[in-house]
C-alpha cells in the first residue's frame, strides 16, 4: 500500500458538500462584484516567487517545493496564490482596461512541519484587484470578503487592520526598527536575528512568545507614516465605517509576505483569523510590468471549514431522492428506466448496480439517506401500479405507471413542502 504523502489530506466524498458550499459561496459573491475566475499553473519558474514573495520570508527560505525539470529549469510549486496571478495578468495584458478584478480557487504548496490545521497542500480562495490606488479599492475588496464570509454563515466578523506605509515612510521606519533590534539582539530568536538584517519589518510577525513580548515596545510604523499614507489609511477606515465593516487597528499586524504596502488586514470571526491580505502597489513593477496598484486577499479553505464547524455552522448536503428497488432480476430494467425518467425531470435517483437482494437494497437506500424508495416487482409491472415508500415513517403512496416520474416528483415535492 502506498499512503497519502505526509502533510496532505484527501478530500473524501462525505466532506465534499462542505467544499462545494464554500466554492458556491465564492462564485456567488464574486459574480455580484463582477469578479471573474482565473486559473494559473500549479508550478511556475521559481524566480517568480523569489522576486515577489521575497527572499527574507520563511516561505521562500524553508517551505517552497523547488525542483529542476528535465530541461534543467528551476521550477517551484506555488506557495501562495498572488504571484502566479500577477504574472498571468501582466503576461496576458489584462490591465489594458482597469480595474481588472479576478478570483481563484486553487491548491498551494508549502513544506511545513505537519501540525494541527497545517498542511503541505492546502486550498485557497483568493481575489486580486488591479488598478486603483484609491481607498475605495480596499473597501470594495473587503466588502466582497465580508459578504463571502457572511454567505458561509459567519456572523461575529471583525476586521483586524493596519498600515505598513509606502517605500518612503518605511525606509525611515526600518532605520528606527533596526536600531531597536540591535539593542535587543541577544534576546531575540535566531530567525529574528536573520530577519533583522534582511527585512526588519518581518521580525514583528514572529510567533515566538518571548520575541512577541519584546516587540511590544518596538517603534511603531504609525509614528513614521508620510502624510499620503496617513491620509490613505484614514480614508480606508472611513470607507469601512460607511460599508458597515467592524474593524480594530493592530499596529503589530504586518503579514508574512514582503510585497505588501500600506493596508494589511485579517478578517477574524471571534479570535479566529479566517481571511487575510493587503495592498501591494509595487509588485507589478517588481515583476516587470507597469506601475499598477493592487489589493488582494487569500482565504485557506481547510481552515475556513474548520472554523465554521467550531462555530456550529452547518453546510447543506445534497441528499439523493428516490431509490428504485428491484424485487427480482426481471425488474432491474424497469428500475433503470424509472431512474432515467426521474433524472430527466431533475430528480436524483439511483437503482441497484450490485445484484443485491431486496432487503439489502432497502438497507443501502437507508444508509445513503434516500428519503423515498419505489419498489418494482412482477406484480407492479403487470398492474402498472407502483408504491412509493417514505423511509422516515414507512408511509406509502400509490403511483400509476403512465406518468410515473411526474407523479413521483409531485409526491416528493408535496411531502417536502409539508415537512
Ligand atoms: Zn508613505
Ligand atoms: Zn523571533
PDB file of C-alpha atoms in Angstrom, residues 54-255:
ATOM      1  CA  UNK A  54      10.806  37.984  -1.030  1.00  0.00           C
ATOM      2  CA  UNK A  55      13.914  36.078  -0.041  1.00  0.00           C
ATOM      3  CA  UNK A  56      13.664  37.020   3.634  1.00  0.00           C
ATOM      4  CA  UNK A  57      10.436  35.112   4.135  1.00  0.00           C
ATOM      5  CA  UNK A  58      10.148  31.637   5.659  1.00  0.00           C
ATOM      6  CA  UNK A  59       8.074  30.618   2.660  1.00  0.00           C
ATOM      7  CA  UNK A  60      10.921  31.132   0.225  1.00  0.00           C
ATOM      8  CA  UNK A  61      13.704  30.109   2.594  1.00  0.00           C
ATOM      9  CA  UNK A  62      12.314  26.975   4.141  1.00  0.00           C
ATOM     10  CA  UNK A  63       8.977  25.971   2.729  1.00  0.00           C
ATOM     11  CA  UNK A  64       8.976  26.149  -1.048  1.00  0.00           C
ATOM     12  CA  UNK A  65       8.892  22.976  -3.146  1.00  0.00           C
ATOM     13  CA  UNK A  66      11.654  23.673  -5.650  1.00  0.00           C
ATOM     14  CA  UNK A  67      12.715  21.201  -8.309  1.00  0.00           C
ATOM     15  CA  UNK A  68      14.662  21.101 -11.533  1.00  0.00           C
ATOM     16  CA  UNK A  69      12.699  19.897 -14.533  1.00  0.00           C
ATOM     17  CA  UNK A  70      14.169  17.677 -17.267  1.00  0.00           C
ATOM     18  CA  UNK A  71      15.192  20.769 -19.204  1.00  0.00           C
ATOM     19  CA  UNK A  72      17.275  21.973 -16.258  1.00  0.00           C
ATOM     20  CA  UNK A  73      14.859  24.800 -15.351  1.00  0.00           C
ATOM     21  CA  UNK A  74      14.361  25.682 -11.723  1.00  0.00           C
ATOM     22  CA  UNK A  75      10.637  25.364 -11.022  1.00  0.00           C
ATOM     23  CA  UNK A  76       8.533  25.681  -7.881  1.00  0.00           C
ATOM     24  CA  UNK A  77       5.073  24.579  -6.792  1.00  0.00           C
ATOM     25  CA  UNK A  78       3.155  27.755  -5.989  1.00  0.00           C
ATOM     26  CA  UNK A  79       3.445  28.504  -2.252  1.00  0.00           C
ATOM     27  CA  UNK A  80       0.703  31.174  -2.446  1.00  0.00           C
ATOM     28  CA  UNK A  81      -1.761  32.489  -4.986  1.00  0.00           C
ATOM     29  CA  UNK A  82      -0.902  36.098  -5.766  1.00  0.00           C
ATOM     30  CA  UNK A  83       2.412  35.831  -7.638  1.00  0.00           C
ATOM     31  CA  UNK A  84       1.127  33.488 -10.344  1.00  0.00           C
ATOM     32  CA  UNK A  85      -1.997  35.597 -10.860  1.00  0.00           C
ATOM     33  CA  UNK A  86       0.049  38.800 -11.199  1.00  0.00           C
ATOM     34  CA  UNK A  87       2.370  37.044 -13.637  1.00  0.00           C
ATOM     35  CA  UNK A  88      -0.573  35.919 -15.758  1.00  0.00           C
ATOM     36  CA  UNK A  89      -2.366  39.275 -15.654  1.00  0.00           C
ATOM     37  CA  UNK A  90       0.804  41.037 -16.844  1.00  0.00           C
ATOM     38  CA  UNK A  91       1.694  38.419 -19.439  1.00  0.00           C
ATOM     39  CA  UNK A  92      -1.814  38.491 -20.945  1.00  0.00           C
ATOM     40  CA  UNK A  93      -2.127  42.292 -20.873  1.00  0.00           C
ATOM     41  CA  UNK A  94      -5.225  42.095 -18.710  1.00  0.00           C
ATOM     42  CA  UNK A  95      -4.505  45.574 -17.361  1.00  0.00           C
ATOM     43  CA  UNK A  96      -5.390  47.311 -20.616  1.00  0.00           C
ATOM     44  CA  UNK A  97      -8.788  48.051 -19.075  1.00  0.00           C
ATOM     45  CA  UNK A  98      -8.776  48.887 -15.398  1.00  0.00           C
ATOM     46  CA  UNK A  99      -9.827  47.898 -12.870  1.00  0.00           C
ATOM     47  CA  UNK A 100      -9.105  44.237 -13.529  1.00  0.00           C
ATOM     48  CA  UNK A 101     -10.614  42.012 -10.835  1.00  0.00           C
ATOM     49  CA  UNK A 102     -10.071  38.259 -10.624  1.00  0.00           C
ATOM     50  CA  UNK A 103     -10.550  35.415  -8.154  1.00  0.00           C
ATOM     51  CA  UNK A 104      -9.048  31.957  -7.895  1.00  0.00           C
ATOM     52  CA  UNK A 105      -9.689  28.692  -6.071  1.00  0.00           C
ATOM     53  CA  UNK A 106      -6.572  26.525  -6.068  1.00  0.00           C
ATOM     54  CA  UNK A 107      -4.106  24.378  -4.143  1.00  0.00           C
ATOM     55  CA  UNK A 108      -0.949  25.937  -2.673  1.00  0.00           C
ATOM     56  CA  UNK A 109       2.122  24.029  -1.507  1.00  0.00           C
ATOM     57  CA  UNK A 110       4.467  24.613   1.414  1.00  0.00           C
ATOM     58  CA  UNK A 111       6.881  22.228   3.070  1.00  0.00           C
ATOM     59  CA  UNK A 112       5.697  22.938   6.617  1.00  0.00           C
ATOM     60  CA  UNK A 113       6.087  20.847   9.751  1.00  0.00           C
ATOM     61  CA  UNK A 114       2.786  18.992   9.850  1.00  0.00           C
ATOM     62  CA  UNK A 115       0.687  20.023  12.854  1.00  0.00           C
ATOM     63  CA  UNK A 116      -2.970  20.538  13.602  1.00  0.00           C
ATOM     64  CA  UNK A 117      -4.516  22.681  10.890  1.00  0.00           C
ATOM     65  CA  UNK A 118      -1.322  22.980   8.816  1.00  0.00           C
ATOM     66  CA  UNK A 119      -0.907  21.016   5.639  1.00  0.00           C
ATOM     67  CA  UNK A 120       1.737  20.841   2.922  1.00  0.00           C
ATOM     68  CA  UNK A 121      -1.046  21.164   0.395  1.00  0.00           C
ATOM     69  CA  UNK A 122      -3.906  23.429   1.226  1.00  0.00           C
ATOM     70  CA  UNK A 123      -6.521  25.205  -0.829  1.00  0.00           C
ATOM     71  CA  UNK A 124      -7.220  28.858  -1.143  1.00  0.00           C
ATOM     72  CA  UNK A 125      -9.976  31.096  -2.316  1.00  0.00           C
ATOM     73  CA  UNK A 126      -8.339  34.405  -3.219  1.00  0.00           C
ATOM     74  CA  UNK A 127      -9.110  37.608  -5.076  1.00  0.00           C
ATOM     75  CA  UNK A 128      -6.833  40.224  -6.627  1.00  0.00           C
ATOM     76  CA  UNK A 129      -7.950  43.674  -7.791  1.00  0.00           C
ATOM     77  CA  UNK A 130      -5.637  45.566 -10.148  1.00  0.00           C
ATOM     78  CA  UNK A 131      -5.506  49.258 -10.970  1.00  0.00           C
ATOM     79  CA  UNK A 132      -6.600  51.746  -8.316  1.00  0.00           C
ATOM     80  CA  UNK A 133      -4.754  53.486  -5.534  1.00  0.00           C
ATOM     81  CA  UNK A 134      -7.971  54.960  -4.170  1.00  0.00           C
ATOM     82  CA  UNK A 135      -9.011  53.866  -0.670  1.00  0.00           C
ATOM     83  CA  UNK A 136     -12.323  52.613  -2.108  1.00  0.00           C
ATOM     84  CA  UNK A 137     -10.314  49.772  -3.701  1.00  0.00           C
ATOM     85  CA  UNK A 138      -9.606  48.255  -0.279  1.00  0.00           C
ATOM     86  CA  UNK A 139     -13.180  48.896   0.825  1.00  0.00           C
ATOM     87  CA  UNK A 140     -14.632  47.164  -2.256  1.00  0.00           C
ATOM     88  CA  UNK A 141     -12.382  44.113  -1.794  1.00  0.00           C
ATOM     89  CA  UNK A 142     -13.137  43.932   1.928  1.00  0.00           C
ATOM     90  CA  UNK A 143     -16.883  44.287   1.340  1.00  0.00           C
ATOM     91  CA  UNK A 144     -16.675  41.317  -1.011  1.00  0.00           C
ATOM     92  CA  UNK A 145     -14.681  39.334   1.581  1.00  0.00           C
ATOM     93  CA  UNK A 146     -17.217  40.211   4.279  1.00  0.00           C
ATOM     94  CA  UNK A 147     -20.154  39.200   2.044  1.00  0.00           C
ATOM     95  CA  UNK A 148     -18.435  35.893   1.269  1.00  0.00           C
ATOM     96  CA  UNK A 149     -17.847  35.111   4.961  1.00  0.00           C
ATOM     97  CA  UNK A 150     -21.436  36.055   5.803  1.00  0.00           C
ATOM     98  CA  UNK A 151     -22.691  33.833   2.990  1.00  0.00           C
ATOM     99  CA  UNK A 152     -20.818  30.922   4.626  1.00  0.00           C
ATOM    100  CA  UNK A 153     -22.587  31.775   7.886  1.00  0.00           C
ATOM    101  CA  UNK A 154     -20.004  33.662   9.967  1.00  0.00           C
ATOM    102  CA  UNK A 155     -21.715  36.359  11.981  1.00  0.00           C
ATOM    103  CA  UNK A 156     -19.142  37.547  14.539  1.00  0.00           C
ATOM    104  CA  UNK A 157     -16.879  39.189  11.977  1.00  0.00           C
ATOM    105  CA  UNK A 158     -14.254  41.767  12.827  1.00  0.00           C
ATOM    106  CA  UNK A 159     -11.518  43.129  10.657  1.00  0.00           C
ATOM    107  CA  UNK A 160      -8.002  43.472  12.083  1.00  0.00           C
ATOM    108  CA  UNK A 161      -6.297  46.198  10.095  1.00  0.00           C
ATOM    109  CA  UNK A 162      -3.023  48.115   9.941  1.00  0.00           C
ATOM    110  CA  UNK A 163      -0.983  50.183   7.528  1.00  0.00           C
ATOM    111  CA  UNK A 164       2.688  49.440   6.919  1.00  0.00           C
ATOM    112  CA  UNK A 165       3.316  52.561   4.835  1.00  0.00           C
ATOM    113  CA  UNK A 166       4.892  53.060   1.435  1.00  0.00           C
ATOM    114  CA  UNK A 167       8.524  52.691   0.383  1.00  0.00           C
ATOM    115  CA  UNK A 168       9.390  56.215   1.535  1.00  0.00           C
ATOM    116  CA  UNK A 169       7.976  56.129   5.030  1.00  0.00           C
ATOM    117  CA  UNK A 170       9.065  52.556   5.553  1.00  0.00           C
ATOM    118  CA  UNK A 171      12.713  53.467   4.872  1.00  0.00           C
ATOM    119  CA  UNK A 172      12.666  55.797   7.895  1.00  0.00           C
ATOM    120  CA  UNK A 173      10.823  53.258   9.963  1.00  0.00           C
ATOM    121  CA  UNK A 174      13.238  50.461   9.037  1.00  0.00           C
ATOM    122  CA  UNK A 175      16.132  52.593  10.296  1.00  0.00           C
ATOM    123  CA  UNK A 176      14.444  53.054  13.667  1.00  0.00           C
ATOM    124  CA  UNK A 177      13.439  49.393  13.835  1.00  0.00           C
ATOM    125  CA  UNK A 178      16.991  48.256  13.007  1.00  0.00           C
ATOM    126  CA  UNK A 179      18.357  50.418  15.823  1.00  0.00           C
ATOM    127  CA  UNK A 180      15.789  48.930  18.225  1.00  0.00           C
ATOM    128  CA  UNK A 181      16.577  45.370  17.099  1.00  0.00           C
ATOM    129  CA  UNK A 182      20.324  45.942  17.533  1.00  0.00           C
ATOM    130  CA  UNK A 183      19.600  46.825  21.172  1.00  0.00           C
ATOM    131  CA  UNK A 184      17.690  43.567  21.824  1.00  0.00           C
ATOM    132  CA  UNK A 185      19.791  41.338  19.555  1.00  0.00           C
ATOM    133  CA  UNK A 186      20.849  38.967  22.348  1.00  0.00           C
ATOM    134  CA  UNK A 187      17.235  38.381  23.401  1.00  0.00           C
ATOM    135  CA  UNK A 188      15.520  37.601  20.069  1.00  0.00           C
ATOM    136  CA  UNK A 189      15.342  34.232  18.299  1.00  0.00           C
ATOM    137  CA  UNK A 190      17.671  33.081  15.525  1.00  0.00           C
ATOM    138  CA  UNK A 191      15.115  33.649  12.788  1.00  0.00           C
ATOM    139  CA  UNK A 192      14.550  37.197  14.013  1.00  0.00           C
ATOM    140  CA  UNK A 193      18.303  37.881  14.005  1.00  0.00           C
ATOM    141  CA  UNK A 194      18.371  36.913  10.350  1.00  0.00           C
ATOM    142  CA  UNK A 195      15.193  38.855   9.509  1.00  0.00           C
ATOM    143  CA  UNK A 196      16.561  41.911  11.353  1.00  0.00           C
ATOM    144  CA  UNK A 197      19.290  42.126   8.732  1.00  0.00           C
ATOM    145  CA  UNK A 198      17.314  41.390   5.567  1.00  0.00           C
ATOM    146  CA  UNK A 199      13.843  42.802   6.299  1.00  0.00           C
ATOM    147  CA  UNK A 200      13.380  44.084   9.863  1.00  0.00           C
ATOM    148  CA  UNK A 201       9.617  44.558   9.450  1.00  0.00           C
ATOM    149  CA  UNK A 202       9.187  40.786   9.260  1.00  0.00           C
ATOM    150  CA  UNK A 203      10.505  40.319  12.813  1.00  0.00           C
ATOM    151  CA  UNK A 204       7.211  41.751  14.122  1.00  0.00           C
ATOM    152  CA  UNK A 205       5.479  38.740  12.606  1.00  0.00           C
ATOM    153  CA  UNK A 206       7.482  36.292  14.787  1.00  0.00           C
ATOM    154  CA  UNK A 207       5.367  33.693  16.592  1.00  0.00           C
ATOM    155  CA  UNK A 208       7.923  33.002  19.385  1.00  0.00           C
ATOM    156  CA  UNK A 209       6.306  34.278  22.619  1.00  0.00           C
ATOM    157  CA  UNK A 210       9.485  35.872  24.034  1.00  0.00           C
ATOM    158  CA  UNK A 211      10.002  37.760  20.744  1.00  0.00           C
ATOM    159  CA  UNK A 212       6.361  38.868  20.751  1.00  0.00           C
ATOM    160  CA  UNK A 213       6.825  40.277  24.255  1.00  0.00           C
ATOM    161  CA  UNK A 214       9.954  42.228  23.253  1.00  0.00           C
ATOM    162  CA  UNK A 215       8.295  43.696  20.148  1.00  0.00           C
ATOM    163  CA  UNK A 216       5.544  45.233  22.227  1.00  0.00           C
ATOM    164  CA  UNK A 217       7.980  48.070  22.926  1.00  0.00           C
ATOM    165  CA  UNK A 218       9.302  48.282  19.339  1.00  0.00           C
ATOM    166  CA  UNK A 219       8.882  51.571  17.438  1.00  0.00           C
ATOM    167  CA  UNK A 220       5.589  51.628  15.552  1.00  0.00           C
ATOM    168  CA  UNK A 221       5.084  52.362  11.864  1.00  0.00           C
ATOM    169  CA  UNK A 222       2.224  54.721  12.714  1.00  0.00           C
ATOM    170  CA  UNK A 223       4.770  57.222  14.075  1.00  0.00           C
ATOM    171  CA  UNK A 224       6.683  57.224  10.776  1.00  0.00           C
ATOM    172  CA  UNK A 225       3.896  57.381   8.183  1.00  0.00           C
ATOM    173  CA  UNK A 226       4.174  60.046   5.494  1.00  0.00           C
ATOM    174  CA  UNK A 227       1.192  62.374   5.027  1.00  0.00           C
ATOM    175  CA  UNK A 228      -0.106  60.493   1.994  1.00  0.00           C
ATOM    176  CA  UNK A 229      -0.067  57.154   3.782  1.00  0.00           C
ATOM    177  CA  UNK A 230      -1.766  58.663   6.852  1.00  0.00           C
ATOM    178  CA  UNK A 231      -4.449  60.214   4.670  1.00  0.00           C
ATOM    179  CA  UNK A 232      -4.951  56.984   2.732  1.00  0.00           C
ATOM    180  CA  UNK A 233      -5.351  54.947   5.913  1.00  0.00           C
ATOM    181  CA  UNK A 234      -7.858  57.417   7.321  1.00  0.00           C
ATOM    182  CA  UNK A 235      -9.921  57.240   4.141  1.00  0.00           C
ATOM    183  CA  UNK A 236      -9.880  53.432   4.158  1.00  0.00           C
ATOM    184  CA  UNK A 237     -11.205  53.399   7.729  1.00  0.00           C
ATOM    185  CA  UNK A 238     -13.854  55.929   6.810  1.00  0.00           C
ATOM    186  CA  UNK A 239     -14.942  53.750   3.881  1.00  0.00           C
ATOM    187  CA  UNK A 240     -15.127  50.698   6.168  1.00  0.00           C
ATOM    188  CA  UNK A 241     -17.393  52.640   8.526  1.00  0.00           C
ATOM    189  CA  UNK A 242     -19.640  53.546   5.613  1.00  0.00           C
ATOM    190  CA  UNK A 243     -19.717  49.916   4.439  1.00  0.00           C
ATOM    191  CA  UNK A 244     -20.648  48.771   7.960  1.00  0.00           C
ATOM    192  CA  UNK A 245     -17.492  46.683   8.388  1.00  0.00           C
ATOM    193  CA  UNK A 246     -16.391  46.474  12.030  1.00  0.00           C
ATOM    194  CA  UNK A 247     -12.639  46.772  12.482  1.00  0.00           C
ATOM    195  CA  UNK A 248      -9.948  47.247  15.066  1.00  0.00           C
ATOM    196  CA  UNK A 249      -6.466  48.577  14.432  1.00  0.00           C
ATOM    197  CA  UNK A 250      -3.490  46.382  15.320  1.00  0.00           C
ATOM    198  CA  UNK A 251      -0.116  48.122  14.963  1.00  0.00           C
ATOM    199  CA  UNK A 252       1.794  44.834  15.008  1.00  0.00           C
ATOM    200  CA  UNK A 253      -0.055  43.277  12.096  1.00  0.00           C
ATOM    201  CA  UNK A 254       2.459  43.037   9.216  1.00  0.00           C
ATOM    202  CA  UNK A 255       1.533  39.748   7.380  1.00  0.00           C
TER     203      UNK A 255
END
